[in-house]
Tab-separated table of C-alpha atoms in Angstrom:
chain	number	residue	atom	x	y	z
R	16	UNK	CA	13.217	190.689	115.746
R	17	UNK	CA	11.640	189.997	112.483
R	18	UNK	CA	13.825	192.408	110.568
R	19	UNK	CA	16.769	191.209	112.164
R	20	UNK	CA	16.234	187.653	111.261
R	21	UNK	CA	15.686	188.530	107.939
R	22	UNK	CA	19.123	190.429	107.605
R	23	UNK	CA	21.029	187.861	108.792
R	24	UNK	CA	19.842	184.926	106.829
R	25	UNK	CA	19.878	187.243	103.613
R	26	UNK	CA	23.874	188.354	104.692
R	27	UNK	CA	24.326	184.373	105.640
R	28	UNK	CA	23.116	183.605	101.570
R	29	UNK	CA	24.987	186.811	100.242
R	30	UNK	CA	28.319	184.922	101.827
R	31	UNK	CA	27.882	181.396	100.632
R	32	UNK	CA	26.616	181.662	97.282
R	33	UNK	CA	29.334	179.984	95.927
R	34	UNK	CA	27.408	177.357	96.744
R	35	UNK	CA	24.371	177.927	94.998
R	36	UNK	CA	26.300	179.497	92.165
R	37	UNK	CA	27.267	176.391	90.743
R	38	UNK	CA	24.655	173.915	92.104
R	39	UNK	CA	23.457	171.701	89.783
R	40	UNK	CA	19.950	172.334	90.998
R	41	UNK	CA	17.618	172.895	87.853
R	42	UNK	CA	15.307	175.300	90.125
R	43	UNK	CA	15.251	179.516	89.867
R	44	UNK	CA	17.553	181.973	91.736
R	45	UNK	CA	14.356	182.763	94.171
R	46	UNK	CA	13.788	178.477	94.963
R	47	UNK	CA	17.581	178.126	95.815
R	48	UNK	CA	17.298	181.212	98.235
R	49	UNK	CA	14.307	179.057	99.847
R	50	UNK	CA	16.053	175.896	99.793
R	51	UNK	CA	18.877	177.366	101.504
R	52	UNK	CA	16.796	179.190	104.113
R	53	UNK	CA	14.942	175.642	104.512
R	54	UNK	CA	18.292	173.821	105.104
R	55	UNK	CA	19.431	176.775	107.054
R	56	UNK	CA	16.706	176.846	109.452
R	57	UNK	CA	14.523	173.844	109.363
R	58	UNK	CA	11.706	175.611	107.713
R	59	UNK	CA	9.208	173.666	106.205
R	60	UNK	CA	6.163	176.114	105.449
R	61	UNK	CA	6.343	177.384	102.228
R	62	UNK	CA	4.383	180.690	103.146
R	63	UNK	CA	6.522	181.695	106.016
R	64	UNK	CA	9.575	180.978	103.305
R	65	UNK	CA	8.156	183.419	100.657
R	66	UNK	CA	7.567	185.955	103.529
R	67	UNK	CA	11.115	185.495	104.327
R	68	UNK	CA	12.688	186.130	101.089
R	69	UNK	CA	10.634	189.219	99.994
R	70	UNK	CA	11.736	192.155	101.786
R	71	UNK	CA	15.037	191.176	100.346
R	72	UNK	CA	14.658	191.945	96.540
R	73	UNK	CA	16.972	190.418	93.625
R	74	UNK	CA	18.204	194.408	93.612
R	75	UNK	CA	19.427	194.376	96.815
R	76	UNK	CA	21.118	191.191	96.595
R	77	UNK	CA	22.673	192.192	93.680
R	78	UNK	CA	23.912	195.328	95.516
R	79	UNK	CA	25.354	193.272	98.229
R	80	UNK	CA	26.740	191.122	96.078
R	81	UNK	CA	28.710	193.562	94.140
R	82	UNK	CA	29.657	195.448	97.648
R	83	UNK	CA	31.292	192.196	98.591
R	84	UNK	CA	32.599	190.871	95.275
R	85	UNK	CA	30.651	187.942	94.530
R	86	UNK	CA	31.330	187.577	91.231
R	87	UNK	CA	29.059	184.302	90.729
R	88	UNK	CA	25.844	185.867	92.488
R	89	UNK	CA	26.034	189.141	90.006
R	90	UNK	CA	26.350	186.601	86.786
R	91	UNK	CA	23.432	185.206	87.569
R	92	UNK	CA	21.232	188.486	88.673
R	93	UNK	CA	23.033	190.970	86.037
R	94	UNK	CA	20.719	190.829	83.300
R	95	UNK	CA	17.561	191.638	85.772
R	96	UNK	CA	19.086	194.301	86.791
R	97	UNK	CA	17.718	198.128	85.572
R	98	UNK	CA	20.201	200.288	84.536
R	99	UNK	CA	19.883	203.092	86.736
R	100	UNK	CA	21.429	200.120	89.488
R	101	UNK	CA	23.876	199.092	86.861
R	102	UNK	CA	25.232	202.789	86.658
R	103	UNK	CA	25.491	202.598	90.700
R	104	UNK	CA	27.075	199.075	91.120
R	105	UNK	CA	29.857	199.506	88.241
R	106	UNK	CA	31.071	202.231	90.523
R	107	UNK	CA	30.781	200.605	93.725
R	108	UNK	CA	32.702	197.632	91.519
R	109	UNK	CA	36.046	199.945	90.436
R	110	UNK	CA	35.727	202.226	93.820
R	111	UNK	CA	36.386	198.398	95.628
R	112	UNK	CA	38.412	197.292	92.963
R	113	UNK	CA	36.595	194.335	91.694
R	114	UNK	CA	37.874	194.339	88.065
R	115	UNK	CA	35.541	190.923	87.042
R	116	UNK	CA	32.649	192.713	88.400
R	117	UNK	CA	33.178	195.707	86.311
R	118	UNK	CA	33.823	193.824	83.378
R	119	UNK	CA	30.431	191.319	84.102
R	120	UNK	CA	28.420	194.872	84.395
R	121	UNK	CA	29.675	196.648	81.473
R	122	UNK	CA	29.263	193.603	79.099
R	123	UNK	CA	25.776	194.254	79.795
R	124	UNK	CA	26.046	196.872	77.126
R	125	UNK	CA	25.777	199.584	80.108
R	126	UNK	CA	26.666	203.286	78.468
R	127	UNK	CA	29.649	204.063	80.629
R	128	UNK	CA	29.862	208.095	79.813
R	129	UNK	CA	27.828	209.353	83.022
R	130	UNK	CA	28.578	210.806	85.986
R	131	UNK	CA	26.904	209.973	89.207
R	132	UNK	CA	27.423	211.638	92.759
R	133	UNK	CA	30.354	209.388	93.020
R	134	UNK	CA	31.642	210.034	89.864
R	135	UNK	CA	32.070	209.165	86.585
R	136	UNK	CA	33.466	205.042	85.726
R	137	UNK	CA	36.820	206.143	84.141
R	138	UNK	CA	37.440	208.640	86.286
R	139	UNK	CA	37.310	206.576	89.378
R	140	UNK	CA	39.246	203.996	87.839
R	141	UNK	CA	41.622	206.412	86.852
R	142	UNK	CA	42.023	207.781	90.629
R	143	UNK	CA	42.596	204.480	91.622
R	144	UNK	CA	45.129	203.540	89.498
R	145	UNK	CA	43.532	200.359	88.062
R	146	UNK	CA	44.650	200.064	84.607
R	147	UNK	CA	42.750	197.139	83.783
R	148	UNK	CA	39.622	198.366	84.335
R	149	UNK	CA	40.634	201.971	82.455
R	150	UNK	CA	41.234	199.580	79.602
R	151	UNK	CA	37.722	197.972	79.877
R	152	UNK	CA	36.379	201.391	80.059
R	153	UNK	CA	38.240	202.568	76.757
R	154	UNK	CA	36.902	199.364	74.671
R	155	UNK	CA	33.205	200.007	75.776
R	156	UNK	CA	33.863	203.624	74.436
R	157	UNK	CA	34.938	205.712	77.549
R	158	UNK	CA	35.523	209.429	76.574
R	159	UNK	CA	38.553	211.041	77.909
R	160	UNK	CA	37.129	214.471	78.292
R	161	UNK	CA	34.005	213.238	80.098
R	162	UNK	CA	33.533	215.569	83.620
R	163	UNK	CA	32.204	214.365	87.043
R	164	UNK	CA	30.170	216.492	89.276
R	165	UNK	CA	32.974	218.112	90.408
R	166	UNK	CA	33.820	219.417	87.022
R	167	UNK	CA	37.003	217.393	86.506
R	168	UNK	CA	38.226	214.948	83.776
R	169	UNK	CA	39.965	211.737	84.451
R	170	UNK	CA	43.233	212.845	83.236
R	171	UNK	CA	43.221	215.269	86.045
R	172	UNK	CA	41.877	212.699	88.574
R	173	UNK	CA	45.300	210.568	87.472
R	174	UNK	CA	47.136	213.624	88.033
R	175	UNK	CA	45.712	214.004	91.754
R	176	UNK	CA	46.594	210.383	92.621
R	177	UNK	CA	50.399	210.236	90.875
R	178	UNK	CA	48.997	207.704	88.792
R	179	UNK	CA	51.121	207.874	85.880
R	180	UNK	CA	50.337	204.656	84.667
R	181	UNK	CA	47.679	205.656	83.722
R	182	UNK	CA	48.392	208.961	82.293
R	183	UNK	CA	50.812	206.902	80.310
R	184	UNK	CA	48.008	204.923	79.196
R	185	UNK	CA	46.248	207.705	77.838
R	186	UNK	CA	48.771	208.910	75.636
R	187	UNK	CA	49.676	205.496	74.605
R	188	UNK	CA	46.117	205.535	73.246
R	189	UNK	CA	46.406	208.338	71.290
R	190	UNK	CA	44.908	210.719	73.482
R	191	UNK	CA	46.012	214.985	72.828
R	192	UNK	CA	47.509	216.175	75.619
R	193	UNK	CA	46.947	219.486	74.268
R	194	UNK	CA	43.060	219.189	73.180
R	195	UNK	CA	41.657	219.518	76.650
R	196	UNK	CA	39.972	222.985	76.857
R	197	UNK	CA	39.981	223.702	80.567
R	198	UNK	CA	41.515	226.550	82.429
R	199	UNK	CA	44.490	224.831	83.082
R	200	UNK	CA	45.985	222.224	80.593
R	201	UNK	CA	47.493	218.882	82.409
R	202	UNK	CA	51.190	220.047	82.286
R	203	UNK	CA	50.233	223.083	83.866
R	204	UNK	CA	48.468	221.769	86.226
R	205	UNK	CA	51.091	218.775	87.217
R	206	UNK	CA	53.116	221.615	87.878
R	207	UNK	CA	50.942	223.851	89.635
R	208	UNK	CA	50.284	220.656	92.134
R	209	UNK	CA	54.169	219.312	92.272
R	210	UNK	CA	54.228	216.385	90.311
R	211	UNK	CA	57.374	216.476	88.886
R	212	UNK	CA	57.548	213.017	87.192
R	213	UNK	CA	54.216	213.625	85.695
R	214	UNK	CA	55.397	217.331	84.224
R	215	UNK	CA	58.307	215.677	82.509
R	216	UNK	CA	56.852	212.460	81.306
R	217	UNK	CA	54.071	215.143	79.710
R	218	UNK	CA	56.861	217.455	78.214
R	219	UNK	CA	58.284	214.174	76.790
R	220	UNK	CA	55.018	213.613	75.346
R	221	UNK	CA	54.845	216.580	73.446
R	222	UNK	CA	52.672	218.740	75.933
R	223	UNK	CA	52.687	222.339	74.947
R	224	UNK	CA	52.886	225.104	76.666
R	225	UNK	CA	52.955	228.979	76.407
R	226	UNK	CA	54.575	232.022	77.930
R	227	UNK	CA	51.788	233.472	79.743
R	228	UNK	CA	51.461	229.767	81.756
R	229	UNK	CA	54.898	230.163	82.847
R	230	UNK	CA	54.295	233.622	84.023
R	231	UNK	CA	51.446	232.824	85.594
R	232	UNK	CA	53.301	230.353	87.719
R	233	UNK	CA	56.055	232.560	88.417
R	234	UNK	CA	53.492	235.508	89.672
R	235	UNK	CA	52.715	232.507	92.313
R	236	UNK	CA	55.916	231.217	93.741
R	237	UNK	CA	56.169	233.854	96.415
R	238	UNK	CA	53.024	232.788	97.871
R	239	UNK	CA	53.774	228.691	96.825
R	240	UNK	CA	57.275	228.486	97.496
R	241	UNK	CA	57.357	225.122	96.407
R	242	UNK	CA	56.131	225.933	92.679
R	243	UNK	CA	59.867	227.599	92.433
R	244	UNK	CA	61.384	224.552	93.992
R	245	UNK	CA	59.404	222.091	91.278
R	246	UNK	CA	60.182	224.168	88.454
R	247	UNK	CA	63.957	223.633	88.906
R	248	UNK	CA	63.084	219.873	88.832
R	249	UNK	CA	61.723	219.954	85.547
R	250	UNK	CA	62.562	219.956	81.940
R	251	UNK	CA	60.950	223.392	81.734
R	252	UNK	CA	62.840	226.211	80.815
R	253	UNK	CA	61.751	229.627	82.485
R	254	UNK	CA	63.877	232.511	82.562
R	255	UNK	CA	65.748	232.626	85.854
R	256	UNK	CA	65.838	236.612	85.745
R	257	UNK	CA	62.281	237.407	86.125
R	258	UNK	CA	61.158	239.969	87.788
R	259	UNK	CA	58.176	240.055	89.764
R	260	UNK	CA	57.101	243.122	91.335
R	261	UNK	CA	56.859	246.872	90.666
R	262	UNK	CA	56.743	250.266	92.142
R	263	UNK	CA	53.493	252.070	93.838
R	264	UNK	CA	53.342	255.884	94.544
R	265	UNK	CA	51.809	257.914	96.693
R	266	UNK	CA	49.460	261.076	96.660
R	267	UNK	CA	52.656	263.215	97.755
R	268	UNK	CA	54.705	261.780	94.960
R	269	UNK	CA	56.538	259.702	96.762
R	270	UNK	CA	57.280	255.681	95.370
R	271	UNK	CA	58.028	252.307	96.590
R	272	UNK	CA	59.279	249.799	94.763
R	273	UNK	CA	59.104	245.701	95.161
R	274	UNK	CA	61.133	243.560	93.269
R	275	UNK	CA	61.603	240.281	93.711
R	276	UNK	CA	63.219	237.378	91.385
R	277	UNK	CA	63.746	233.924	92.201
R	278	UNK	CA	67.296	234.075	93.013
R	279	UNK	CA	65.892	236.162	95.920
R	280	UNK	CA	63.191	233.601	96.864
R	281	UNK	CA	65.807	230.626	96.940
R	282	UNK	CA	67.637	232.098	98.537
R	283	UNK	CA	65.166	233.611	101.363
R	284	UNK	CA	63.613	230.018	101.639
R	285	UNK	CA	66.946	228.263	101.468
R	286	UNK	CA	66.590	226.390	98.096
């Protein structure tokens, strides 16, 4: 009963600290918590009042208060916090989209080049779409190449999402579309995951690319029909006489060939 008294007065001062936030109460963060629980509850005995308040840590309420976008509560608590916790809330900030948050945190002078089991700042912001915080990220010295846990740069997250805003972004910046030393360069991989608009704003951009990609896609399309289809739709030029295929033979000398080009899958798929 204890515990659950606790919880709800601490989630009761999580949700109105607007009102402490700008009180013009000369005491500390921990006597306004009292105060509050005093007004809240009638409370009077300063012992009971301190037993109250500390299971619930400034780190937690910081937490919560940067779960639920209390931008006033983190102000005050921000500079207590380690930055392990920093690391975790800036994510939880962009994930929710709380772009004053993020910006409160990273003022801090948190390094934002890490990558955490939900991922790395830019990257997630660059999922998401949120330009404003990709920006924030980029002025506090963001790297472009910088991999989550999952092995994959925020360019690539963009590319996931169809956020070519901020793909746009990136080259804008002065990012090199053709730097990134990965198995698969952007364009390619645009392509590979049918996002037209993205392929051609990247060919616009000067994205390079060589035979052997375009070969390798074409080896594909008769397993990924729509590769064929997405090619068409681009500003890619790829020889429509291909040939894909060969002949086997047998012990007895006997040989079967397989050809196929993509006249024949268009028109066996009805493109």
């Amino acid at each position: 009963m204890f515990k659950y008294i606790v919880t709800l007065i601490c989630f009761w001062i999580i949700n109105i600290g607007y009102i402490y936030a700008n009180t013009s109460i000369n005491n500390n963060f921990e006597d306004k918590i009292k105060d509050l629980i005093i007004k809240h509850l009638s409370i009077k005995e300063t012992i009971s009042i301190d037993k109250l308040v500390e299971p619930y840590s400034t780190e937690k309420i910081f937490f919560h208060a940067v779960s639920y976008g209390h931008i006033d509560i983190v102000k005050q608590l921000v500079k207590d916090i380690n930055m392990k916790q920093l690391r975790e809330s800036l994510n939880i900030a962009i994930i929710n989209g709380y772009d004053n948050i993020a910006k409160s945190i990273i003022k801090q002078g948190l390094k934002v080049n890490y990558s955490i089991d939900s991922g790395t700042p830019l990257g997630i912001a660059s999922s998401k779409g949120n330009l404003t915080i990709v920006k924030q990220l980029l002025d506090a010295g963001a790297k472009y190449d910088i991999k989550d846990n999952d092995n994959k740069m925020p360019i690539y997250l963009a590319i996931d999402n169809n956020q070519l805003n901020i793909i746009k972004h990136f080259i804008k910046s002065g990012i090199d579309i053709n730097s990134f030393k990965t198995p698969e360069t952007p364009l390619i991989y645009a392509l590979k995951n049918g996002k037209v608009d993205i392929t051609n704003f990247l060919l616009e951009s000067g994205a390079k690319y060589n035979n052997s990609d375009l070969e390798g896609l074409m080896r594909l399309y008769s397993d990924n029909h729509s590769i064929l289809k997405d090619l068409f739709q681009t500003n890619i030029p790829f020889d429509v006489n291909y040939v894909q295929g060969g002949c086997s033979c047998g012990s007895s000398g006997e040989c079967y060939c397989d050809y196929t080009t993509p006249i024949h899958t268009a028109l066996r798929i009805g493109l």
